[in-house]
mmCIF file of C-alpha atoms in Angstrom:
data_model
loop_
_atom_site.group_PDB
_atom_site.id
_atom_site.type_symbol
_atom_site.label_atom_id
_atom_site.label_comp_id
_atom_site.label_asym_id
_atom_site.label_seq_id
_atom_site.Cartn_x
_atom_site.Cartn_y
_atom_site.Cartn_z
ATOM 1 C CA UNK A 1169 -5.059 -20.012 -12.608
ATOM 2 C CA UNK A 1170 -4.946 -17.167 -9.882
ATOM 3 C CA UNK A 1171 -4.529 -13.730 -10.742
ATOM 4 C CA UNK A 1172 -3.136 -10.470 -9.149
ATOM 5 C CA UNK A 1173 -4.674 -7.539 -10.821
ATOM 6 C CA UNK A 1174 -2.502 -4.114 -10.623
ATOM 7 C CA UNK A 1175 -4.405 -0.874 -10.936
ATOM 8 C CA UNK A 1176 -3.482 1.400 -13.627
ATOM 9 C CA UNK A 1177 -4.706 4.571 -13.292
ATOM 10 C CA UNK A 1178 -1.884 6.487 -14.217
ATOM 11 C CA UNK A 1179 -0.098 6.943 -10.977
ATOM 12 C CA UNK A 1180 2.405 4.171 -10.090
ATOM 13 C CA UNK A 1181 5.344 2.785 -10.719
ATOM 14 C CA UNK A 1182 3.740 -0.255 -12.682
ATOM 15 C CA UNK A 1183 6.826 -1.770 -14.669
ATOM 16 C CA UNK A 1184 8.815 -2.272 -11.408
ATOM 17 C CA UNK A 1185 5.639 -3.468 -8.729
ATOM 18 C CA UNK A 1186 4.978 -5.909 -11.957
ATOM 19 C CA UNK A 1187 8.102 -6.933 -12.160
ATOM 20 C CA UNK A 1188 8.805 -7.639 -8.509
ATOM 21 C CA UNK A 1189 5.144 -9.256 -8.720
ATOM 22 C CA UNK A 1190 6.561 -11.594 -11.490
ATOM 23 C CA UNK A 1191 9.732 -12.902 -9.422
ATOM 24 C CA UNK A 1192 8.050 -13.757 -6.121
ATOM 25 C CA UNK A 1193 5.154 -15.705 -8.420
ATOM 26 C CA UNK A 1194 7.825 -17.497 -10.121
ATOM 27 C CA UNK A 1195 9.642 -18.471 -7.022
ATOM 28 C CA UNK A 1196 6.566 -19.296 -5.585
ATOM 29 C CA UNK A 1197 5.392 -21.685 -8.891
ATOM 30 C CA UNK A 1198 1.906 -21.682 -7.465
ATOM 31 C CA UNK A 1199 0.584 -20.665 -11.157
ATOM 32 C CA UNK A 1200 -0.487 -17.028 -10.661
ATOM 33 C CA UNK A 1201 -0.624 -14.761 -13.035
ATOM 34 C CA UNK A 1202 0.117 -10.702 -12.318
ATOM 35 C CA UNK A 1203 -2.052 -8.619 -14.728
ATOM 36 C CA UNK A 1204 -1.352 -4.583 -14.980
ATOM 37 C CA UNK A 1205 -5.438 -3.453 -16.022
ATOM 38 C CA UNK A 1206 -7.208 -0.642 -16.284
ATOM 39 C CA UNK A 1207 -10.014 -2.616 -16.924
ATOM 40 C CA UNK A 1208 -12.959 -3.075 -14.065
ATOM 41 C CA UNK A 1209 -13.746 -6.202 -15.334
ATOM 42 C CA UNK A 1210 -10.411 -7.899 -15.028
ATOM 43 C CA UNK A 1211 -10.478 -6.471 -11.347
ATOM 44 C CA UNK A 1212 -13.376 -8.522 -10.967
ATOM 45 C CA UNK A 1213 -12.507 -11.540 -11.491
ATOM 46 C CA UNK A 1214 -8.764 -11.261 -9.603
ATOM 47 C CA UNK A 1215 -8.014 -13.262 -6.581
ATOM 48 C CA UNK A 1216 -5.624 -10.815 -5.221
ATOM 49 C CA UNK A 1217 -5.523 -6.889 -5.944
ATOM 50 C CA UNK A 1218 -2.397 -4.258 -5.727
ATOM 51 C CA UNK A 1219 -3.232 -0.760 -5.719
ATOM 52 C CA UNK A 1220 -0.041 1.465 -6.218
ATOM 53 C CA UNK A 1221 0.155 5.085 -6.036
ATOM 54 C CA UNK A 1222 3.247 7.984 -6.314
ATOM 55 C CA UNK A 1223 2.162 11.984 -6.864
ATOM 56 C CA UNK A 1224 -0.212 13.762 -4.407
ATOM 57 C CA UNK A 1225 -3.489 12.497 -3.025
ATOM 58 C CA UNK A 1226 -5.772 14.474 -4.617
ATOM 59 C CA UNK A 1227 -4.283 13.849 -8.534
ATOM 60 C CA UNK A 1228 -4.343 10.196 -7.916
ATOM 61 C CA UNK A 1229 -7.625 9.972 -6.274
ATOM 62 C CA UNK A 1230 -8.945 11.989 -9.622
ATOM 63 C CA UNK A 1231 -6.818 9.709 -11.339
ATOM 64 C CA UNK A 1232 -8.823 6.853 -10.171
ATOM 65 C CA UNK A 1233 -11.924 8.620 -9.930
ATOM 66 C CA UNK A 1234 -11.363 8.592 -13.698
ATOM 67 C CA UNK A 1235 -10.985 5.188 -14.696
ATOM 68 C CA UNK A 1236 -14.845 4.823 -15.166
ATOM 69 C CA UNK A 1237 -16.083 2.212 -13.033
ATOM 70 C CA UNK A 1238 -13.108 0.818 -11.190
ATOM 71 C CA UNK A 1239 -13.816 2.298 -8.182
ATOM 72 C CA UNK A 1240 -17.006 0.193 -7.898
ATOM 73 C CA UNK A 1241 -14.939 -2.658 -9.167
ATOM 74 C CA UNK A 1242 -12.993 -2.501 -6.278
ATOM 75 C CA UNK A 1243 -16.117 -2.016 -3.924
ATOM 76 C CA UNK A 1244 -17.264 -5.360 -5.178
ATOM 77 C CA UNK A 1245 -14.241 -7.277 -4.921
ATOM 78 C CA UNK A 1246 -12.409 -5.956 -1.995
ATOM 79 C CA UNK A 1247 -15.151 -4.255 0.187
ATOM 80 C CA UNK A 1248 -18.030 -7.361 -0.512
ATOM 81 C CA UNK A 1249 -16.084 -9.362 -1.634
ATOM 82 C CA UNK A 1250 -12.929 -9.944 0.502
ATOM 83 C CA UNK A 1251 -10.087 -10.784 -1.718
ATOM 84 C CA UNK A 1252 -6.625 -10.120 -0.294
ATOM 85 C CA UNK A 1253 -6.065 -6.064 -1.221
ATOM 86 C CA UNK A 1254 -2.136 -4.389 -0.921
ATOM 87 C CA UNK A 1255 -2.251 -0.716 -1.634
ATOM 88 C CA UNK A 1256 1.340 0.875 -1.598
ATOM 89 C CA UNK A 1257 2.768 4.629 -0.629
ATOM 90 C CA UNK A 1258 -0.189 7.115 -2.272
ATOM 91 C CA UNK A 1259 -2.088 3.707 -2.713
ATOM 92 C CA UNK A 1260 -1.985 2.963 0.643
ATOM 93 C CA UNK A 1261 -3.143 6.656 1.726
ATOM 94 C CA UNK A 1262 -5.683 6.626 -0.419
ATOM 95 C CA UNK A 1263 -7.622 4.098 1.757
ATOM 96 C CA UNK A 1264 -8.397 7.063 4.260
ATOM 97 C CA UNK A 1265 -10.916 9.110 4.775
ATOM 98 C CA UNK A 1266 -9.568 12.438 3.377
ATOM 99 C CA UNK A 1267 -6.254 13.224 2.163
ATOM 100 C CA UNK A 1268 -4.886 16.646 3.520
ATOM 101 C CA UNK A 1269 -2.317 17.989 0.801
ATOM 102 C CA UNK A 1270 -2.819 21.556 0.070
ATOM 103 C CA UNK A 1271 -6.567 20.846 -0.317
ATOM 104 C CA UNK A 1272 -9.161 18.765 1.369
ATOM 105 C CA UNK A 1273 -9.770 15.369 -0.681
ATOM 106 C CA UNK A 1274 -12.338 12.698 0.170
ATOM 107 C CA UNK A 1275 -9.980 9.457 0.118
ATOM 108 C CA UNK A 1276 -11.636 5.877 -0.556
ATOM 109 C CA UNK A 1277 -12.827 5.220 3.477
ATOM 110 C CA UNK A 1278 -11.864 2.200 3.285
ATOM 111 C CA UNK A 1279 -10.241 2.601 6.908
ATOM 112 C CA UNK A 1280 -11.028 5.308 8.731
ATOM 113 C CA UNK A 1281 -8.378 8.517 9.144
ATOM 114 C CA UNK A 1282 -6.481 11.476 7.727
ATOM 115 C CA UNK A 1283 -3.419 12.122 5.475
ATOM 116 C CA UNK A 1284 -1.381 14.764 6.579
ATOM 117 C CA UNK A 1285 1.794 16.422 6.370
ATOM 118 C CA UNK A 1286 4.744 14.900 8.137
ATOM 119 C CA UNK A 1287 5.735 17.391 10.957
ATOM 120 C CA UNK A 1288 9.308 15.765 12.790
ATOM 121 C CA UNK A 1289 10.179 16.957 16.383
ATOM 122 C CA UNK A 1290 13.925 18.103 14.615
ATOM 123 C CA UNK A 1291 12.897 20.948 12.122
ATOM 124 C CA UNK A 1292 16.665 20.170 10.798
ATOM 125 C CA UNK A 1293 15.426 17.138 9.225
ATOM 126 C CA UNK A 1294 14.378 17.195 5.498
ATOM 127 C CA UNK A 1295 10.694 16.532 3.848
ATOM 128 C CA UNK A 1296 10.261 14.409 1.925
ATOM 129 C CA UNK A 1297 11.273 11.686 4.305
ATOM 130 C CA UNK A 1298 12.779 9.787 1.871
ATOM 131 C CA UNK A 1299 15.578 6.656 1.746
ATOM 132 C CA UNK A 1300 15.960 3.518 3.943
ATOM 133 C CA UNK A 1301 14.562 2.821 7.236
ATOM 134 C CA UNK A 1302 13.805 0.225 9.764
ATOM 135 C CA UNK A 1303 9.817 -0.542 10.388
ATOM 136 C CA UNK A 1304 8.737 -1.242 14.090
ATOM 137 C CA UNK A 1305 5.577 -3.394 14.596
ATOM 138 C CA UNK A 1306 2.825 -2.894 16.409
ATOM 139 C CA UNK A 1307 1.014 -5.739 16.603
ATOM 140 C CA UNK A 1308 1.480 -8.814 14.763
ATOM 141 C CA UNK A 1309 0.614 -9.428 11.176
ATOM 142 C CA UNK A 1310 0.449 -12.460 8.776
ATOM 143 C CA UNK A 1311 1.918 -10.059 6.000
ATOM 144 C CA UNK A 1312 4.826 -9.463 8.190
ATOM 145 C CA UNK A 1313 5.697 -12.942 9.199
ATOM 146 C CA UNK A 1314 9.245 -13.686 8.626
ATOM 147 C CA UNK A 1315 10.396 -9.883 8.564
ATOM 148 C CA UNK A 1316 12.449 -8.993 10.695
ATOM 149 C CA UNK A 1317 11.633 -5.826 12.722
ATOM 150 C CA UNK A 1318 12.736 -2.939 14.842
ATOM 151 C CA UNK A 1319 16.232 -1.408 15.058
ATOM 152 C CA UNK A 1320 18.212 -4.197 14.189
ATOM 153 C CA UNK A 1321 15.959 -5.600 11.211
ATOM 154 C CA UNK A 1322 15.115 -5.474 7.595
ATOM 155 C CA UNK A 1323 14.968 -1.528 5.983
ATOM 156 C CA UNK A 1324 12.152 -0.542 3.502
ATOM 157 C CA UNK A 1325 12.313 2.452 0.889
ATOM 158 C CA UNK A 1326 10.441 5.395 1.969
ATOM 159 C CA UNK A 1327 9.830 8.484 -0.208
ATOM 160 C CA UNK A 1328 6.502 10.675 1.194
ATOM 161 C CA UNK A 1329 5.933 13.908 2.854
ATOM 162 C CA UNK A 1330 2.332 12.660 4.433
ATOM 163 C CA UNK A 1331 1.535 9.828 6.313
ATOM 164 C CA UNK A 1332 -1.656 8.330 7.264
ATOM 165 C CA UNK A 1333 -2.823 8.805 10.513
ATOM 166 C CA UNK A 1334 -5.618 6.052 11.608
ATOM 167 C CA UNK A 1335 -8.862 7.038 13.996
ATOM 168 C CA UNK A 1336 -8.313 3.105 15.027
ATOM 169 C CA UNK A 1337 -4.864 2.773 16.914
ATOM 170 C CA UNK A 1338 -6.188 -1.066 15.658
ATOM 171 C CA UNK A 1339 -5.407 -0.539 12.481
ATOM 172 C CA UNK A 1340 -1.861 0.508 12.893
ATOM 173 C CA UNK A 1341 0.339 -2.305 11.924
ATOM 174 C CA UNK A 1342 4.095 -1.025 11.942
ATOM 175 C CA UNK A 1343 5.485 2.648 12.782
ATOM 176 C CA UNK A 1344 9.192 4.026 10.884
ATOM 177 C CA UNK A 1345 10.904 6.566 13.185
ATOM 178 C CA UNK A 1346 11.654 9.948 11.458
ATOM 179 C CA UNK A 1347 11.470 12.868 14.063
ATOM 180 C CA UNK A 1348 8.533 10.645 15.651
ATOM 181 C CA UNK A 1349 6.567 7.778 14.811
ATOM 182 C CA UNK A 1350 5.067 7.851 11.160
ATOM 183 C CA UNK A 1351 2.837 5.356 9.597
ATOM 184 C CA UNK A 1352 4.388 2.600 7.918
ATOM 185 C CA UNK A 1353 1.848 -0.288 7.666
ATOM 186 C CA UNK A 1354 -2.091 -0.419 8.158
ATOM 187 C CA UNK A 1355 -4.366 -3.363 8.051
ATOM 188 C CA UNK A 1356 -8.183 -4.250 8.813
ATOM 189 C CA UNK A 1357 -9.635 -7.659 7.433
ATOM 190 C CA UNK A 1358 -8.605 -8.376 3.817
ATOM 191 C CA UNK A 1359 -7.011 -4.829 3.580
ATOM 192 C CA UNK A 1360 -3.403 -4.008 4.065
ATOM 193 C CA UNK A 1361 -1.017 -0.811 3.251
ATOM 194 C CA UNK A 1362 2.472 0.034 2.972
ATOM 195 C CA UNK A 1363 3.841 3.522 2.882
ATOM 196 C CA UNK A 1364 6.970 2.700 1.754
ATOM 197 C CA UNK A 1365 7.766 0.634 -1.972
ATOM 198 C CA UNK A 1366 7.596 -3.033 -1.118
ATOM 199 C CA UNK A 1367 9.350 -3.479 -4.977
ATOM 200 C CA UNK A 1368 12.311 -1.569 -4.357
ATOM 201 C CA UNK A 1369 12.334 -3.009 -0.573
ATOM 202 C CA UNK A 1370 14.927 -5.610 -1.665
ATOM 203 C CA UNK A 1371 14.575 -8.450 0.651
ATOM 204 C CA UNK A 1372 11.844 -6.999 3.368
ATOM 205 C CA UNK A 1373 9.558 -6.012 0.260
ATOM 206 C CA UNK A 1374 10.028 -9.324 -1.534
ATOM 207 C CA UNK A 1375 9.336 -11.194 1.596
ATOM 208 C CA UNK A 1376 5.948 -9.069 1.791
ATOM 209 C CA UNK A 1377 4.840 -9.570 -1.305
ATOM 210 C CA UNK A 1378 5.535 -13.293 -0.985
ATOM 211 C CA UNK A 1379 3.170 -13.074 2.020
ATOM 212 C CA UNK A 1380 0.749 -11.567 0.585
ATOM 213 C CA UNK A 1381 0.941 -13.916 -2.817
ATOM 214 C CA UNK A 1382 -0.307 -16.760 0.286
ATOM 215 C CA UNK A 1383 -2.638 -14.646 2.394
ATOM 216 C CA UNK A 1384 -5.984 -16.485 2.595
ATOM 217 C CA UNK A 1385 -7.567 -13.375 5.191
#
């Protein structure tokens, strides 16, 4: 049987991602099993690996940081060894280089860039960006096959006050308009983001997570 290991290191919202996890497997009846672990060597032998994340960048990065040995767990497995990887809102930033929230924070590098603070053209509008939004693509994606994009599609649930900024315009997969572009997707090999919450996404984030249940990178 497959397996899709969820990180816990004390900073997500595990019970719903699980749950949401749980559904799409079911639906899906192709016999894998979702596994919340803080355990390095569970992560090492999962075919598929979901990183979630809510707080600020440097807590969960210590977080992490903390869970002795799952950060070279995750080398292994994602890094060497190339298994499917979905990291979600703080997650997803932590892939970066350095996370800019009130202090400098060495991120994961995973792919190259900064998180910083969002700054919208309108200073009327309100940080945290947070509620329902539209996602515009940049380039096409296997994990966004089936979702419908741009003005007229599918909304995903945003709450953040950073977003990631990539060095690689490459690895930008899909932009949500608040004030000006922000970061909504990345993606490089195996390795994919979201900074909105694909489990409380309703149809756009089930449909994502059922793509990335089949994602053979």
């Amino acid at each position: 049987m497959s397996s899709v290991a969820i990180i816990d290191y004390g900073a997500g919202n595990l019970r719903s991602a699980a749950k949401a996890f749980e559904r799409v497997a079911a639906a899906l009846d192709n016999g894998s099993e979702v596994i919340v672990t803080d355990d390095p060597e569970v992560v090492r032998r999962a075919d598929r690996i979901m990183l979630p994340g809510v707080g600020a960048f440097a807590d969960c990065m210590a977080g992490l940081e903390a869970v002795s040995g799952m950060i070279d767990a995750l080398d292994e497995r994602v890094i060497k060894g190339g298994v499917p990887f979905l990291g979600v809102c703080v997650g997803m930033q932590l892939l970066a280089s350095e996370g800019r929230e009130k202090v400098v924070t060495k991120g994961l590098g995973w792919i190259p860039g900064a998180v910083e603070k969002i700054t919208p053209a309108d200073p009327a509008l309100k940080i945290p960006h947070m509620g329902w939004n539209t996602i515009a693509a940049t380039r096409s994606h296997a994990l966004l096959d089936g979702i419908a994009t741009g003005p007229d599609g599918l909304h995903a649930y945003f709450v953040h006050s950073y977003h990631f900024r990539t060095d690689d315009p490459a690895h930008l997969v899909a932009t949500t308009d608040y004030g000006g572009p922000l970061t909504a997707c990345i993606g490089r090999d195996n390795i994919f983001g979201t900074q909105f919450h694909p489990e409380k996404s309703q149809a756009l984030g089930l449909k994502l997570i059922e793509n990335f249940m089949r994602w053979t990178p």
